[in-house]
Amino acid sequence: MKDTVLIVEDETDVVDLIRYNLNKAGFSVLIATDGQAGLSMARESRPDAIVLDLMLPGLDGRSICKALKKSPETEPIPILMLTARGESAERIEGLEIGADDYMTKPFSPRELVLRLKALMRRVRTNPDTEDIGVAPFHINKSTFEIRLEDRRLELTTIEFKLLTLMIERRGRILSRDTLLQDVWGYQNAIDTRTVDTHMRRLREKLGTHASRLETIRGEGYRFNTLSDS
Ligand code: CA
């Protein structure tokens, strides 16, 4: 059976573009052009994935996303949020309310299809609780794997532990002593520069997402939930 993708989008040219590419890639497509219809359709037909526009007539994408992620029946359905260029605040909120990924318009339809496939694969291969998704990061604790967008990060064991801990406690400031204790297992702080060295290497591996690992002067480090550039 074909996988079904629900498109919730009010701009018909965008709908046509996505539909064409999804059909070509072998998906069945459902379409809703306003928020209320989108939400009902998602609940009734439980598609394999949803492409959700942020700005919609009626109910906006944010409310739809929240509603779907709150209910256990629809929570696992991956949501790819579409935002207009310049909606950076909204874009970030999109991730915080539980969208699994986002793309900014204008986007490459080919990339959209690839990302949807990746999202659906994740849901299927990782049904366990060992799984943490903080888009665009995705941690699998049972395989010690962290993916960033769709790239597997090559990490040492310490780097894996460090990044996992930072993501699990995202938004909070973690002191070097705390990190030494919880990541390295040191009871007495030895040289806290160890943390800085590893943090630097980790940032290099994160590339354009390096700024998610923030240095808080005089205090420690924080995995930033707000910026993504
Ligand atoms: Ca729109």
Short mmCIF file of C-alpha atoms and ligand atoms in Angstrom, two decimals:
data_model
loop_
_atom_site.label_atom_id
_atom_site.label_comp_id
_atom_site.label_asym_id
_atom_site.label_seq_id
_atom_site.Cartn_x
_atom_site.Cartn_y
_atom_site.Cartn_z
CA MET A 1 0.00 0.00 0.00
CA LYS A 2 1.14 3.49 -0.79
CA ASP A 3 2.11 5.83 2.02
CA THR A 4 -0.16 8.81 2.38
CA VAL A 5 0.92 12.37 2.92
CA LEU A 6 -1.53 15.06 3.97
CA ILE A 7 -0.81 18.54 2.64
CA VAL A 8 -2.37 21.37 4.64
CA GLU A 9 -1.73 24.53 2.65
CA ASP A 10 -3.90 27.33 1.30
CA GLU A 11 -1.69 28.43 -1.59
CA THR A 12 -2.79 26.36 -4.57
CA ASP A 13 0.45 26.68 -6.51
CA VAL A 14 2.38 25.34 -3.52
CA VAL A 15 -0.14 22.51 -3.13
CA ASP A 16 0.23 21.61 -6.82
CA LEU A 17 4.01 21.62 -6.62
CA ILE A 18 4.09 19.35 -3.57
CA ARG A 19 1.37 17.06 -4.87
CA TYR A 20 3.11 16.61 -8.20
CA ASN A 21 6.40 15.68 -6.56
CA LEU A 22 4.84 13.37 -3.98
CA ASN A 23 2.82 11.54 -6.62
CA LYS A 24 5.94 11.16 -8.70
CA ALA A 25 7.71 9.67 -5.67
CA GLY A 26 4.91 7.13 -5.25
CA PHE A 27 2.88 8.65 -2.42
CA SER A 28 -0.86 9.05 -2.11
CA VAL A 29 -1.79 12.63 -1.35
CA LEU A 30 -4.58 14.18 0.68
CA ILE A 31 -5.19 17.91 0.55
CA ALA A 32 -6.75 20.40 2.94
CA THR A 33 -6.75 24.10 2.12
CA ASP A 34 -7.77 25.45 5.50
CA GLY A 35 -6.81 24.70 9.07
CA GLN A 36 -10.01 23.14 10.34
CA ALA A 37 -10.26 20.75 7.41
CA GLY A 38 -6.59 19.88 7.85
CA LEU A 39 -7.04 18.96 11.49
CA SER A 40 -10.12 16.82 10.87
CA MET A 41 -8.49 15.07 7.94
CA ALA A 42 -5.36 14.33 9.98
CA ARG A 43 -7.48 12.81 12.76
CA GLU A 44 -9.73 10.80 10.50
CA SER A 45 -7.28 9.43 7.99
CA ARG A 46 -4.08 9.32 10.10
CA PRO A 47 -1.70 9.92 7.21
CA ASP A 48 1.89 8.65 7.30
CA ALA A 49 3.17 12.23 7.32
CA ILE A 50 1.86 15.79 7.18
CA VAL A 51 3.15 18.84 5.35
CA LEU A 52 1.73 21.72 7.36
CA ASP A 53 1.80 25.36 6.37
CA LEU A 54 2.14 27.80 9.24
CA MET A 55 -0.13 30.57 7.99
CA LEU A 56 -3.54 29.19 7.20
CA PRO A 57 -7.07 30.54 7.14
CA GLY A 58 -9.11 29.42 10.13
CA LEU A 59 -6.89 27.43 12.38
CA ASP A 60 -3.18 28.17 11.94
CA GLY A 61 -0.45 25.57 11.58
CA ARG A 62 0.79 26.10 15.10
CA SER A 63 -2.56 25.20 16.68
CA ILE A 64 -2.94 22.18 14.42
CA CYS A 65 0.51 20.94 15.31
CA LYS A 66 -0.14 21.36 19.02
CA ALA A 67 -3.47 19.55 18.81
CA LEU A 68 -2.02 16.63 16.87
CA LYS A 69 1.00 16.24 19.13
CA LYS A 70 -1.20 16.27 22.23
CA SER A 71 -3.23 13.25 21.25
CA PRO A 72 -1.63 9.77 21.46
CA GLU A 73 -3.29 8.63 18.21
CA THR A 74 -1.84 11.41 16.12
CA GLU A 75 1.31 12.19 18.09
CA PRO A 76 3.58 9.82 16.14
CA ILE A 77 2.66 11.29 12.73
CA PRO A 78 5.67 13.24 11.55
CA ILE A 79 4.94 16.88 10.73
CA LEU A 80 7.01 18.95 8.36
CA MET A 81 6.19 22.61 8.85
CA LEU A 82 6.34 25.12 6.00
CA THR A 83 7.08 28.73 6.82
CA ALA A 84 7.40 31.83 4.72
CA ARG A 85 10.75 33.52 4.43
CA GLY A 86 11.37 35.90 7.30
CA GLU A 87 9.05 34.16 9.73
CA SER A 88 12.01 33.27 11.88
CA ALA A 89 10.25 33.62 15.23
CA GLU A 90 7.40 31.49 13.98
CA ARG A 91 9.83 29.06 12.48
CA ILE A 92 11.41 28.46 15.84
CA GLU A 93 8.09 28.18 17.60
CA GLY A 94 7.18 25.60 14.99
CA LEU A 95 9.91 23.39 16.32
CA GLU A 96 9.12 24.08 19.95
CA ILE A 97 5.52 23.00 19.60
CA GLY A 98 6.70 19.69 18.27
CA ALA A 99 6.97 19.91 14.49
CA ASP A 100 9.48 17.28 13.44
CA ASP A 101 11.11 19.35 10.76
CA TYR A 102 10.54 22.59 8.90
CA MET A 103 11.34 24.17 5.56
CA THR A 104 11.26 27.80 4.57
CA LYS A 105 9.58 28.86 1.32
CA PRO A 106 10.64 28.83 -1.41
CA PHE A 107 11.89 25.27 -0.95
CA SER A 108 13.17 22.55 -3.20
CA PRO A 109 10.35 20.03 -3.71
CA ARG A 110 12.90 17.29 -4.17
CA GLU A 111 14.40 18.06 -0.78
CA LEU A 112 10.95 18.14 0.76
CA VAL A 113 10.29 14.62 -0.50
CA LEU A 114 13.63 13.41 0.85
CA ARG A 115 12.98 14.94 4.24
CA LEU A 116 9.52 13.42 4.44
CA LYS A 117 10.94 10.02 3.63
CA ALA A 118 13.55 10.45 6.35
CA LEU A 119 10.88 11.45 8.89
CA MET A 120 8.75 8.43 8.06
CA ARG A 121 11.75 6.14 8.30
CA ARG A 122 12.57 7.46 11.75
CA VAL A 123 9.10 6.79 13.05
CA ARG A 124 9.25 3.23 11.77
CA THR A 125 12.71 2.22 12.76
CA ASN A 126 12.69 3.82 16.20
CA PRO A 127 9.48 3.09 18.03
CA ASP A 128 11.22 2.91 21.41
CA THR A 129 11.69 5.47 24.12
CA GLU A 130 15.43 5.46 23.56
CA ASP A 131 14.72 8.01 20.94
CA ILE A 132 14.97 11.76 21.34
CA GLY A 133 14.12 14.12 18.55
CA VAL A 134 14.90 17.78 18.92
CA ALA A 135 14.80 18.88 15.33
CA PRO A 136 17.06 18.98 13.44
CA PHE A 137 18.85 16.66 15.88
CA HIS A 138 17.83 13.09 16.40
CA ILE A 139 19.33 10.84 19.04
CA ASN A 140 19.07 7.08 19.16
CA LYS A 141 20.40 5.95 22.51
CA SER A 142 20.27 2.27 21.70
CA THR A 143 22.55 2.60 18.69
CA PHE A 144 24.53 5.57 20.05
CA GLU A 145 23.74 7.50 16.95
CA ILE A 146 22.99 11.16 16.52
CA ARG A 147 21.68 12.48 13.26
CA LEU A 148 21.74 16.11 12.30
CA GLU A 149 19.26 16.79 9.53
CA ASP A 150 19.93 13.60 7.65
CA ARG A 151 23.60 13.31 8.31
CA ARG A 152 24.96 10.87 10.85
CA LEU A 153 27.42 12.63 13.13
CA GLU A 154 30.73 10.88 13.64
CA LEU A 155 31.13 11.20 17.39
CA THR A 156 33.37 9.73 20.05
CA THR A 157 31.66 8.15 23.06
CA ILE A 158 32.31 11.23 25.18
CA GLU A 159 30.98 13.53 22.46
CA PHE A 160 27.87 11.39 22.15
CA LYS A 161 27.26 11.55 25.90
CA LEU A 162 27.99 15.26 26.02
CA LEU A 163 25.67 16.22 23.17
CA THR A 164 22.91 13.89 24.39
CA LEU A 165 23.04 15.41 27.86
CA MET A 166 23.07 18.95 26.49
CA ILE A 167 20.04 18.19 24.32
CA GLU A 168 18.16 16.41 27.11
CA ARG A 169 18.70 19.41 29.36
CA ARG A 170 18.29 21.94 26.59
CA GLY A 171 17.66 25.52 27.57
CA ARG A 172 19.42 25.07 30.90
CA ILE A 173 22.88 26.28 31.78
CA LEU A 174 25.20 23.42 32.70
CA SER A 175 28.39 24.22 34.57
CA ARG A 176 31.69 22.62 33.59
CA ASP A 177 31.69 20.80 36.93
CA THR A 178 28.25 19.35 36.27
CA LEU A 179 29.34 18.21 32.83
CA LEU A 180 32.51 16.64 34.18
CA GLN A 181 30.47 14.73 36.73
CA ASP A 182 27.64 13.65 34.48
CA VAL A 183 29.51 13.00 31.26
CA TRP A 184 32.97 11.97 32.39
CA GLY A 185 31.88 10.60 35.77
CA TYR A 186 34.44 12.64 37.69
CA GLN A 187 33.57 13.26 41.32
CA ASN A 188 36.15 15.96 41.83
CA ALA A 189 36.56 18.55 39.17
CA ILE A 190 39.94 18.06 37.62
CA ASP A 191 40.78 20.32 34.75
CA THR A 192 37.62 21.98 33.51
CA ARG A 193 39.39 22.88 30.27
CA THR A 194 38.71 19.28 29.23
CA VAL A 195 35.11 20.34 28.77
CA ASP A 196 36.08 23.31 26.62
CA THR A 197 38.25 21.18 24.39
CA HIS A 198 35.50 18.67 23.78
CA MET A 199 32.91 21.37 23.29
CA ARG A 200 35.09 22.95 20.62
CA ARG A 201 35.44 19.68 18.71
CA LEU A 202 31.76 19.03 19.03
CA ARG A 203 30.94 22.45 17.60
CA GLU A 204 33.18 21.78 14.61
CA LYS A 205 31.18 18.64 13.93
CA LEU A 206 27.88 20.47 14.12
CA GLY A 207 28.89 22.83 11.32
CA THR A 208 26.23 25.46 10.72
CA HIS A 209 24.40 24.32 13.87
CA ALA A 210 27.41 24.96 16.11
CA SER A 211 25.75 27.99 17.67
CA ARG A 212 23.22 25.71 19.35
CA LEU A 213 26.01 25.02 21.85
CA GLU A 214 26.27 28.33 23.63
CA THR A 215 29.02 29.41 25.98
CA ILE A 216 27.61 31.26 28.97
CA ARG A 217 30.43 33.37 30.23
CA GLY A 218 31.44 32.54 33.77
CA GLU A 219 28.82 29.82 34.07
CA GLY A 220 29.12 27.04 31.57
CA TYR A 221 27.28 25.86 28.50
CA ARG A 222 23.75 25.68 27.23
CA PHE A 223 22.05 23.93 24.35
CA ASN A 224 20.17 26.80 22.82
CA THR A 225 16.58 26.07 21.92
CA LEU A 226 16.04 29.36 20.14
CA SER A 227 18.58 30.03 17.46
CA ASP A 228 19.34 27.89 14.50
CA SER A 229 21.75 29.79 12.35
CA CA B 1 -0.31 29.95 3.80
#
